[in-house]
CSV table of C-alpha atoms and ligand atoms in Angstrom, one decimal:
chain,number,residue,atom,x,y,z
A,1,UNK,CA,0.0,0.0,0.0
A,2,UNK,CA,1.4,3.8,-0.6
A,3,UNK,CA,2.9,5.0,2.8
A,4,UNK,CA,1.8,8.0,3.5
A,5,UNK,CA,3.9,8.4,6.0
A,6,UNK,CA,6.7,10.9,5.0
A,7,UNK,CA,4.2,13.0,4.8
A,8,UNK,CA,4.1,16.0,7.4
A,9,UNK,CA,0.3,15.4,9.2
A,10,UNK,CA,-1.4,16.0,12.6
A,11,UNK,CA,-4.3,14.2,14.1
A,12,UNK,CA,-7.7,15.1,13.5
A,13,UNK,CA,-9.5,12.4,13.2
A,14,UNK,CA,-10.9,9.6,15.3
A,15,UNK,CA,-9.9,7.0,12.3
A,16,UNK,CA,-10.7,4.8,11.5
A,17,UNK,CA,-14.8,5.8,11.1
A,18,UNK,CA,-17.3,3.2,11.1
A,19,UNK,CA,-18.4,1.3,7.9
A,20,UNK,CA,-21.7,0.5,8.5
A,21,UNK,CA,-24.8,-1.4,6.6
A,22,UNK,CA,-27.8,0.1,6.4
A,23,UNK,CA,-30.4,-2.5,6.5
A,24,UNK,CA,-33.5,0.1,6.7
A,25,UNK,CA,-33.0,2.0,3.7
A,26,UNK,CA,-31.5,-1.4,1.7
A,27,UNK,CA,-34.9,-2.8,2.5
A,28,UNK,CA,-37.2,0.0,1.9
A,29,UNK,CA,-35.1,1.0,-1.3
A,30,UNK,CA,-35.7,-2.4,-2.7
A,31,UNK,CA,-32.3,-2.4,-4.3
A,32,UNK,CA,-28.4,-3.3,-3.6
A,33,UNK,CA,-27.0,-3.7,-0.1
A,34,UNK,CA,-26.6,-0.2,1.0
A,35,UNK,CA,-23.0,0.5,3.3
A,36,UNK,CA,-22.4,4.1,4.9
A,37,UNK,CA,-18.7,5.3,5.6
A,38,UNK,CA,-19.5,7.8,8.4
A,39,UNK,CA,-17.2,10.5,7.4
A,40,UNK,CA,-19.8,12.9,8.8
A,41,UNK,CA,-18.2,11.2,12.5
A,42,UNK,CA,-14.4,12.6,12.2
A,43,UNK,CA,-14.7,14.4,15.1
A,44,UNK,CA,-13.4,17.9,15.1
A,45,UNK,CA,-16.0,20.8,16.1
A,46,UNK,CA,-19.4,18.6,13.7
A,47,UNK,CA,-16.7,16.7,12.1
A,48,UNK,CA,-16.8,15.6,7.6
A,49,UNK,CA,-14.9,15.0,5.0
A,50,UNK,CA,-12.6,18.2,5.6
A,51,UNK,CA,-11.2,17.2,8.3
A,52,UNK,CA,-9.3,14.2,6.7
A,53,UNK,CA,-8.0,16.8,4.2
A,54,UNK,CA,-6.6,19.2,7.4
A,55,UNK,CA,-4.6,16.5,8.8
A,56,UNK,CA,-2.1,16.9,5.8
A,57,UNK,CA,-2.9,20.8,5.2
A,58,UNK,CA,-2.4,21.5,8.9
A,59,UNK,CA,0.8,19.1,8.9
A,60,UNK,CA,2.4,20.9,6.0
A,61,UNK,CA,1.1,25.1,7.5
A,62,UNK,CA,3.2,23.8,11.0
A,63,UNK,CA,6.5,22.1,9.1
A,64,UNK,CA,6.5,25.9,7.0
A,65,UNK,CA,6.0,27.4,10.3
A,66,UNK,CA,2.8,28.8,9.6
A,67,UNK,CA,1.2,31.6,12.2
A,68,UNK,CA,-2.2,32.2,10.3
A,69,UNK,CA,-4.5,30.1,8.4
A,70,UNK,CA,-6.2,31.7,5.8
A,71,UNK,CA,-9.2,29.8,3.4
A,72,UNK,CA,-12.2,30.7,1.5
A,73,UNK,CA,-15.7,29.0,0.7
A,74,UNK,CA,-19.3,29.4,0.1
A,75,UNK,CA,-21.2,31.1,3.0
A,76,UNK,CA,-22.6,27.9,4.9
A,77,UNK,CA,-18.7,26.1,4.1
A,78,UNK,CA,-18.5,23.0,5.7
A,79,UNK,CA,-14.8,22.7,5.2
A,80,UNK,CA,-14.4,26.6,6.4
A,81,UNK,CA,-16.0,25.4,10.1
A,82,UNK,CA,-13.5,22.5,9.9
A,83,UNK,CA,-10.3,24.4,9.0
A,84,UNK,CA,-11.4,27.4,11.7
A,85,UNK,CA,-11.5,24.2,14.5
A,86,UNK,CA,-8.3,23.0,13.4
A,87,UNK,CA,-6.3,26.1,13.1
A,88,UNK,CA,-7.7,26.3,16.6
A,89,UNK,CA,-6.1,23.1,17.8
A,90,UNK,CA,-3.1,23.9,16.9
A,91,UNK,CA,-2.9,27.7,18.2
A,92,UNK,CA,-2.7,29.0,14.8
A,93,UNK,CA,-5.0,32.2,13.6
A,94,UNK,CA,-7.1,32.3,11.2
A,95,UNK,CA,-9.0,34.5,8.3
A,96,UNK,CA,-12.2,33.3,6.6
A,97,UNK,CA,-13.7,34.3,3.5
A,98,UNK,CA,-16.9,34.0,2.9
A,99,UNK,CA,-18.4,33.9,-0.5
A,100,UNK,CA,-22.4,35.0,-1.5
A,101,UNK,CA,-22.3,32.3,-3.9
A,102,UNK,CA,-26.1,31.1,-3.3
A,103,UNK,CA,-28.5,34.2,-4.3
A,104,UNK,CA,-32.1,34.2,-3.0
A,105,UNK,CA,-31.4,32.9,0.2
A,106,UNK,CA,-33.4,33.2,3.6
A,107,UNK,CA,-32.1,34.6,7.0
A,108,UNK,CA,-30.9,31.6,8.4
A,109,UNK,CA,-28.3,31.0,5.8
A,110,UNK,CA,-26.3,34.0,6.4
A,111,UNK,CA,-26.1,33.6,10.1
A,112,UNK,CA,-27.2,30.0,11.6
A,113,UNK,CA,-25.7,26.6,11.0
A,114,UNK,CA,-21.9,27.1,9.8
A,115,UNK,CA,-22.1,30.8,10.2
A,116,UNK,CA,-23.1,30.4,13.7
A,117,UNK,CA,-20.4,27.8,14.2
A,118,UNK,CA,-17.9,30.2,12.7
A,119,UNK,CA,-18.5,33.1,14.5
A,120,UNK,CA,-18.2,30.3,17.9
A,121,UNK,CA,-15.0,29.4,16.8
A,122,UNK,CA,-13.8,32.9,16.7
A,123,UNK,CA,-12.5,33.5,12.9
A,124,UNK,CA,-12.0,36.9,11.6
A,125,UNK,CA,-14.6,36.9,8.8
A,126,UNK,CA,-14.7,39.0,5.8
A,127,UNK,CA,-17.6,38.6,3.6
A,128,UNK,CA,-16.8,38.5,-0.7
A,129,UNK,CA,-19.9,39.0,-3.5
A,130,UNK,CA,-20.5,36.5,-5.7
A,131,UNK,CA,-18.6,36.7,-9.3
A,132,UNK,CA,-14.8,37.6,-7.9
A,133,UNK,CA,-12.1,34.9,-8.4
A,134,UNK,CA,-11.8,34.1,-4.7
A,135,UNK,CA,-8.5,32.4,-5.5
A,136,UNK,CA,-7.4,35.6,-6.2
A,137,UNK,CA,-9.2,37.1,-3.0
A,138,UNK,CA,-7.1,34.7,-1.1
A,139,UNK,CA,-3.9,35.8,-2.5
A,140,UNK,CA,-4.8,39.4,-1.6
A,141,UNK,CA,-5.1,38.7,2.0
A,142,UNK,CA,-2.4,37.1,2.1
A,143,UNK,CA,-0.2,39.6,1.6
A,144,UNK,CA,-1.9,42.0,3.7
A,145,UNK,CA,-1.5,39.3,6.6
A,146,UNK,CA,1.9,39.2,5.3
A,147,UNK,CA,2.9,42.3,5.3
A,148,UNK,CA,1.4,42.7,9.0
A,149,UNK,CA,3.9,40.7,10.1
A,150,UNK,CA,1.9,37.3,9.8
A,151,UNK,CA,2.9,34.2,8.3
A,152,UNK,CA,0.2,33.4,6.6
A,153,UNK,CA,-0.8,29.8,5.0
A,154,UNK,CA,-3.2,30.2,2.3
A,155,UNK,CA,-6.2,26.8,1.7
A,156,UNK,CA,-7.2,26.7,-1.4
A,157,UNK,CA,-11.6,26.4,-1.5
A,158,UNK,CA,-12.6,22.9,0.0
A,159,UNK,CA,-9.0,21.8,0.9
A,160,UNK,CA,-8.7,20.5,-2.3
A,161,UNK,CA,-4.9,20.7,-3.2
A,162,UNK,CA,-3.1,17.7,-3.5
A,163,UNK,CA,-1.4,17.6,-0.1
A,164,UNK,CA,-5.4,17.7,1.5
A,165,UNK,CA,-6.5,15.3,-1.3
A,166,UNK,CA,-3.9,12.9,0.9
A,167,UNK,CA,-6.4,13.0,3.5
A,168,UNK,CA,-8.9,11.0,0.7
A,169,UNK,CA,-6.3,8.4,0.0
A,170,UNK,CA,-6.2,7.7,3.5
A,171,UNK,CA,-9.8,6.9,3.8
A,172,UNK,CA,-9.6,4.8,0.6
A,173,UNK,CA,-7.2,3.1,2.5
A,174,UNK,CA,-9.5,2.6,5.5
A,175,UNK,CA,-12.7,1.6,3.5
A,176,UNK,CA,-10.2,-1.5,1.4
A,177,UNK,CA,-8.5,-2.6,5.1
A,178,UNK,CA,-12.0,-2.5,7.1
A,179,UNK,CA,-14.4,-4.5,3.9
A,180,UNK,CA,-11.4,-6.8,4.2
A,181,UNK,CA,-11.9,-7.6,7.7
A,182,UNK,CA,-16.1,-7.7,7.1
A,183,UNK,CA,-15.4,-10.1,4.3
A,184,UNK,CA,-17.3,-7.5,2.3
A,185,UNK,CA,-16.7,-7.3,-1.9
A,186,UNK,CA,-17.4,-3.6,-2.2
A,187,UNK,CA,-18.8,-3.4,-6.2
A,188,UNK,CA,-19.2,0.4,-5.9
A,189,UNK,CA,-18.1,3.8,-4.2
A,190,UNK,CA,-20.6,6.8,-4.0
A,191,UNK,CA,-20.4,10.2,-2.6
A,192,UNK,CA,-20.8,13.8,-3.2
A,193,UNK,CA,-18.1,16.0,-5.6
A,194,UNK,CA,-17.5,20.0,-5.5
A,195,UNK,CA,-14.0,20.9,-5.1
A,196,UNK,CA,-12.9,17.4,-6.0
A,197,UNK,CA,-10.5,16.4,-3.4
A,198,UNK,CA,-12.3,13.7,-2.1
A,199,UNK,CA,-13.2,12.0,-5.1
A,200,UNK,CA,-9.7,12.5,-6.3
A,201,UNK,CA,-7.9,11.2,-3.2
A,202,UNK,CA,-10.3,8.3,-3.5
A,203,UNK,CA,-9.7,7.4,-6.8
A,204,UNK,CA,-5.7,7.5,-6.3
A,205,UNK,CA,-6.1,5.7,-3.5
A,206,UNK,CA,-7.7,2.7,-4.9
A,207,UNK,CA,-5.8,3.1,-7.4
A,208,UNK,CA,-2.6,2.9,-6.0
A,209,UNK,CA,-3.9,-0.2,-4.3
A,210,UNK,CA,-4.3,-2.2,-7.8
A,211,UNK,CA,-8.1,-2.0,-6.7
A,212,UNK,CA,-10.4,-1.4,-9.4
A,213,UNK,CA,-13.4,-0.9,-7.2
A,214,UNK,CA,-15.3,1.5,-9.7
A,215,UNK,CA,-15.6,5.4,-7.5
A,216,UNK,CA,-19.0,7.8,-8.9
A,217,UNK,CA,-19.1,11.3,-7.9
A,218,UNK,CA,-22.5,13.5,-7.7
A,219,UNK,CA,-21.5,16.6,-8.9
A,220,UNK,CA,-23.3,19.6,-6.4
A,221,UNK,CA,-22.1,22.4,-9.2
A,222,UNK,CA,-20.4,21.7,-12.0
A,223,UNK,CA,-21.6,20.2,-15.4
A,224,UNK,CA,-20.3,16.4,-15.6
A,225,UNK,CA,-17.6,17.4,-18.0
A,226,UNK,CA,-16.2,19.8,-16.4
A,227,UNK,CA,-16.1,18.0,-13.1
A,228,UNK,CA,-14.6,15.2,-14.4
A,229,UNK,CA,-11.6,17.5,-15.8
A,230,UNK,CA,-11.7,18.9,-12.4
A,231,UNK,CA,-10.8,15.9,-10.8
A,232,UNK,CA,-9.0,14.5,-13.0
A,233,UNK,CA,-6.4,17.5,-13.0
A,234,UNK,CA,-6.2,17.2,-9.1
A,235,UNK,CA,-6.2,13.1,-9.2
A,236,UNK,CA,-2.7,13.1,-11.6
A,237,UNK,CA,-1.0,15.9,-9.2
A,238,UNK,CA,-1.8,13.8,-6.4
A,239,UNK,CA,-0.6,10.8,-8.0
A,240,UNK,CA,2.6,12.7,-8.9
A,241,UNK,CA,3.0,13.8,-5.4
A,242,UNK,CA,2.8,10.3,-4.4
A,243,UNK,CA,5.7,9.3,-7.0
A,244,UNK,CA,4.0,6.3,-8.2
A,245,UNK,CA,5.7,4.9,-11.5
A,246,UNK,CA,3.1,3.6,-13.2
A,247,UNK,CA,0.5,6.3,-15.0
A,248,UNK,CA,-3.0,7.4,-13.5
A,249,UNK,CA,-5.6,5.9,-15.6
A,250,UNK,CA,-8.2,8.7,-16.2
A,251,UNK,CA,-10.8,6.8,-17.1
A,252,UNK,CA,-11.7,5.7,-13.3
A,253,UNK,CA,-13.0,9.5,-12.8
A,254,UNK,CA,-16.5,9.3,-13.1
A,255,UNK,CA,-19.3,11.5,-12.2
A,256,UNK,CA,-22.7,11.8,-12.6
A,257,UNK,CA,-23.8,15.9,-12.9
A,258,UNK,CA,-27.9,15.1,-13.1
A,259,UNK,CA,-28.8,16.1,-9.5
A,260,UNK,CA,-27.5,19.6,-9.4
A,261,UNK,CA,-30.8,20.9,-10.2
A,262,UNK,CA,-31.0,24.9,-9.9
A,263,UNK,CA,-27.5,25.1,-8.8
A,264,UNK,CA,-24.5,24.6,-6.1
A,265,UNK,CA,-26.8,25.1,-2.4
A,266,UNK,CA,-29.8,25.4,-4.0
A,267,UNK,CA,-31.5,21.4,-2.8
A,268,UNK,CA,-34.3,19.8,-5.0
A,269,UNK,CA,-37.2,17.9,-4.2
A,270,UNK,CA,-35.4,15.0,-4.7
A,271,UNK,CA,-32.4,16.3,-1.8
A,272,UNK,CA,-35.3,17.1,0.9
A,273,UNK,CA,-36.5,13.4,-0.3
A,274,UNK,CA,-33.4,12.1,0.8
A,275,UNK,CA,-32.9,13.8,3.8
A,276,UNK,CA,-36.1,12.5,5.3
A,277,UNK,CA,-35.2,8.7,4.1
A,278,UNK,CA,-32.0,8.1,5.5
A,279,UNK,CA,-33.2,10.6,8.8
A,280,UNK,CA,-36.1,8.5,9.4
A,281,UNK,CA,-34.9,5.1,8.2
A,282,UNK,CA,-31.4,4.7,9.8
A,283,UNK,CA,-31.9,8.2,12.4
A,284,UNK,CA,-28.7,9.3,10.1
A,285,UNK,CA,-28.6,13.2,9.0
A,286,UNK,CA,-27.5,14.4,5.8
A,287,UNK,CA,-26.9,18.0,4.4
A,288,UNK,CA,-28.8,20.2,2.0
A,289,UNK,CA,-25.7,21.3,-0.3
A,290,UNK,CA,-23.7,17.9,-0.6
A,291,UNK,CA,-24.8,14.6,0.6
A,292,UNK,CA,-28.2,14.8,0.4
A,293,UNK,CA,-27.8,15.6,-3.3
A,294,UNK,CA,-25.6,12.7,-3.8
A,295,UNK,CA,-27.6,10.4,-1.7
A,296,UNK,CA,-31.0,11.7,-3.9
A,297,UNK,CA,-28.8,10.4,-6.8
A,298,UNK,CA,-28.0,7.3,-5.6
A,299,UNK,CA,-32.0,6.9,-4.1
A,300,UNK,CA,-32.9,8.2,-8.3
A,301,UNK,CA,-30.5,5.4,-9.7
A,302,UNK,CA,-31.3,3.1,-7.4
A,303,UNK,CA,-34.9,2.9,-8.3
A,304,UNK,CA,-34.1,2.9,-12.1
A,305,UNK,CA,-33.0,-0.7,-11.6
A,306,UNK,CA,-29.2,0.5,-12.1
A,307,UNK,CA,-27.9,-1.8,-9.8
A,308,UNK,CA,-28.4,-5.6,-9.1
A,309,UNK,CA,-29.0,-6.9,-5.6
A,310,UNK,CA,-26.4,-8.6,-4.7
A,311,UNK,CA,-24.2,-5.6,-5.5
A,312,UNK,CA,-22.6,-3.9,-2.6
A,313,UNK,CA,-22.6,0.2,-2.6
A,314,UNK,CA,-20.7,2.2,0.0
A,315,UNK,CA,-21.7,5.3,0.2
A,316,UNK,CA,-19.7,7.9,1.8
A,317,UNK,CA,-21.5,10.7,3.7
A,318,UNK,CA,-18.9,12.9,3.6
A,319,UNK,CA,-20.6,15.3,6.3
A,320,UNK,CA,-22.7,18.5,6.3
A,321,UNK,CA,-25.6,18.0,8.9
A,322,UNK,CA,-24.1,21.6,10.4
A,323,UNK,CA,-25.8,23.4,7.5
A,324,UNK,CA,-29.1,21.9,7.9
A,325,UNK,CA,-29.5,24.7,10.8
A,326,UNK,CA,-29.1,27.3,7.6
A,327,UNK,CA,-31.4,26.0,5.3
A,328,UNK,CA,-34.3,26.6,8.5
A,329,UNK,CA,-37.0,27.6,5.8
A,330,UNK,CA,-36.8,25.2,3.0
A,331,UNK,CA,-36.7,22.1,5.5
A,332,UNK,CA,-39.4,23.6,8.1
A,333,UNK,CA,-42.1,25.2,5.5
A,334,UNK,CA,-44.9,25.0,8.4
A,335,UNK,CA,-42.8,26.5,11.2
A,336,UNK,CA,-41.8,25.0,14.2
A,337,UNK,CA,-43.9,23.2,17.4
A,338,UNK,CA,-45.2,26.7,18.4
B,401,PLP,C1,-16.9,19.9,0.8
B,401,PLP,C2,-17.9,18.8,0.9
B,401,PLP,C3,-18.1,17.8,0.0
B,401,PLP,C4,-17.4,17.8,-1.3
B,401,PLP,O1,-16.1,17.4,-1.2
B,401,PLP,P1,-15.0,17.9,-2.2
B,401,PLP,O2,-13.7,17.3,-1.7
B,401,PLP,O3,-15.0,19.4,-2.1
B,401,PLP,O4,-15.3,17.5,-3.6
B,401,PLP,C5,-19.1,16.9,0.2
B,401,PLP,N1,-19.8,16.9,1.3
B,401,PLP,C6,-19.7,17.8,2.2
B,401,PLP,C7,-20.6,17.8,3.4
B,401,PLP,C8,-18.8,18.9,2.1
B,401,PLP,O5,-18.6,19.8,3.0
């Protein structure tokens, strides 16, 4: 297996996380035997997927002798919450930027769930309109942290770099060691893509581990061709970071981009469905902006007779119950108890 061990990384996460079955939903679903790798459980302030991705970042930020952690994301950012705990941990500042990327929006979004959790935390916040190239925004305050005498260490949207896409090929690694020891033939690996580091950290990992255990992202943004350039681009620089000889074949990226709907945090029908299912089938809580979306694909698919029922699908909730709290209106349309 790759050693990931010259690799500079703290601890983050309670590893490894439960892979579970899900007999509820496999029998109500009708379909294949449905698995859950409870990435949501990580641990660190809500825990998901981002957390995996910080051990490596927040390794790397201490070995440069980082003094402030600066990142970026969508207002209700899952991974911004995650890299505002960690930075914590480890006595580090940090700066947040906060994108208006969803428009139409209700109260709650811009100041319960992540928001709340972020302002807990005790981030400096700066808020950024849609449309800039936050990349760039990043940059900016960078040097201005710089320049006040900071060393600042700049996360890219989502962790997704390949030094946090490491964090994916250590839960590959996890998910092939523990359906070893359940005697378990995983056929197929779901989960929710956006920034791509999970699915490309996934994809390497098996990879690298001569598995050909077939990996399908749900795109929550992009268009499927795009994504799949997406990750693709990050999957060979992690690979290349790795220095494994052979070449990355690009043909194990796939992703399926049909349950988007209106847009990146905008949930459909077919999300809330979801939600409900595996809440009141397994008591298991999924988000609005990611795993729902990926689980309503996998619920859609399912029900289209796309898989036989002996197959074996893991999929992995990658987190986001946090944001639930921001999406108050669409989830609660007839108000609360009172
Ligand atoms: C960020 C995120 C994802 C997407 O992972 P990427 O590595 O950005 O593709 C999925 N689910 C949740 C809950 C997230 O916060």
């Amino acid at each position: 297996m790759t050693t990931l061990a010259r690799f500079p990384r703290v601890r983050l996460t309670q590893a490894p996380t439960p892979l579970e079955f899900l007999p509820n939903i496999t029998r109500a679903l009708g379909g294949p035997q449905i698995y859950i790798k409870r990435d949501d459980n990580t641990g660190l302030a809500l825990g998901g997927n981002k957390t995996r991705k910080l051990e490596f970042l927040l390794g790397d930020a201490l070995a440069r002798g980082a003094t402030h952690i600066v990142t970026q994301g969508a207002t209700q950012s899952n991974h911004v919450r995650q890299t505002i705990a960690a930075a914590n941990k480890f006595g580090l500042k940090s700066t947040v930027l906060l994108e208006e990327r969803v428009s139409g929006a209700h109260s709650d979004y811009y100041s319960n769930g992540n928001v709340l959790l972020d302002q807990l935390l005790g981030a400096s916040i700066e808020t950024r309109p849609s449309g800039l190239d936050m990349n760039h925004e990043l940059i900016a305050v960078g040097e201005r942290l710089q320049t006040a005498g900071e060393r600042p260490y700049l996360i890219p949207g989502g962790g997704s770099n390949a030094i946090g896409a490491l964090g994916y090929v250590a839960s590959a690694q996890e998910i092939l060691q523990q359906s070893t020891d359940l005697g378990l033939r995983v056929d197929h690996v779901v989960h929710a893509t956006g920034s791509t580091g999970t699915q490309a950290g996934l994809v390497v990992g098996l990879q690298a581990a001569n598995s050909n255990i077939p990996v399908l992202g749900f795109s929550v943004r992009a268009p499927r061709e795009k994504q799949i350039d997406n990750v693709r681009k990050l999957a060979r620089q992690t690979w290349d970071l790795l220095d494994i000889r052979q070449p990355f074949d690009d043909e194990a990226v796939r992703v399926n981009a049909n349950y988007v709907g209106a847009g990146y945090g905008l949930p459909t029908e077919g999300t809330l469905e979801a939600i409900r299912l595996l809440a009141r089938h397994e008591g298991i809580l999924l988000d609005p902006v990611y795993s729902g979306k990926a689980f309503a694909g996998l619920v859609d698919l399912i029900r289209q007779g796309h898989f036989r029922h002996d197959e074996n699908i893991v999929f992995v909730h990658t987190g986001g119950a946090a944001g639930l709290f921001g999406y108050r209106d669409t989830l609660q349309p007839q108000g609360g108890v009172k």
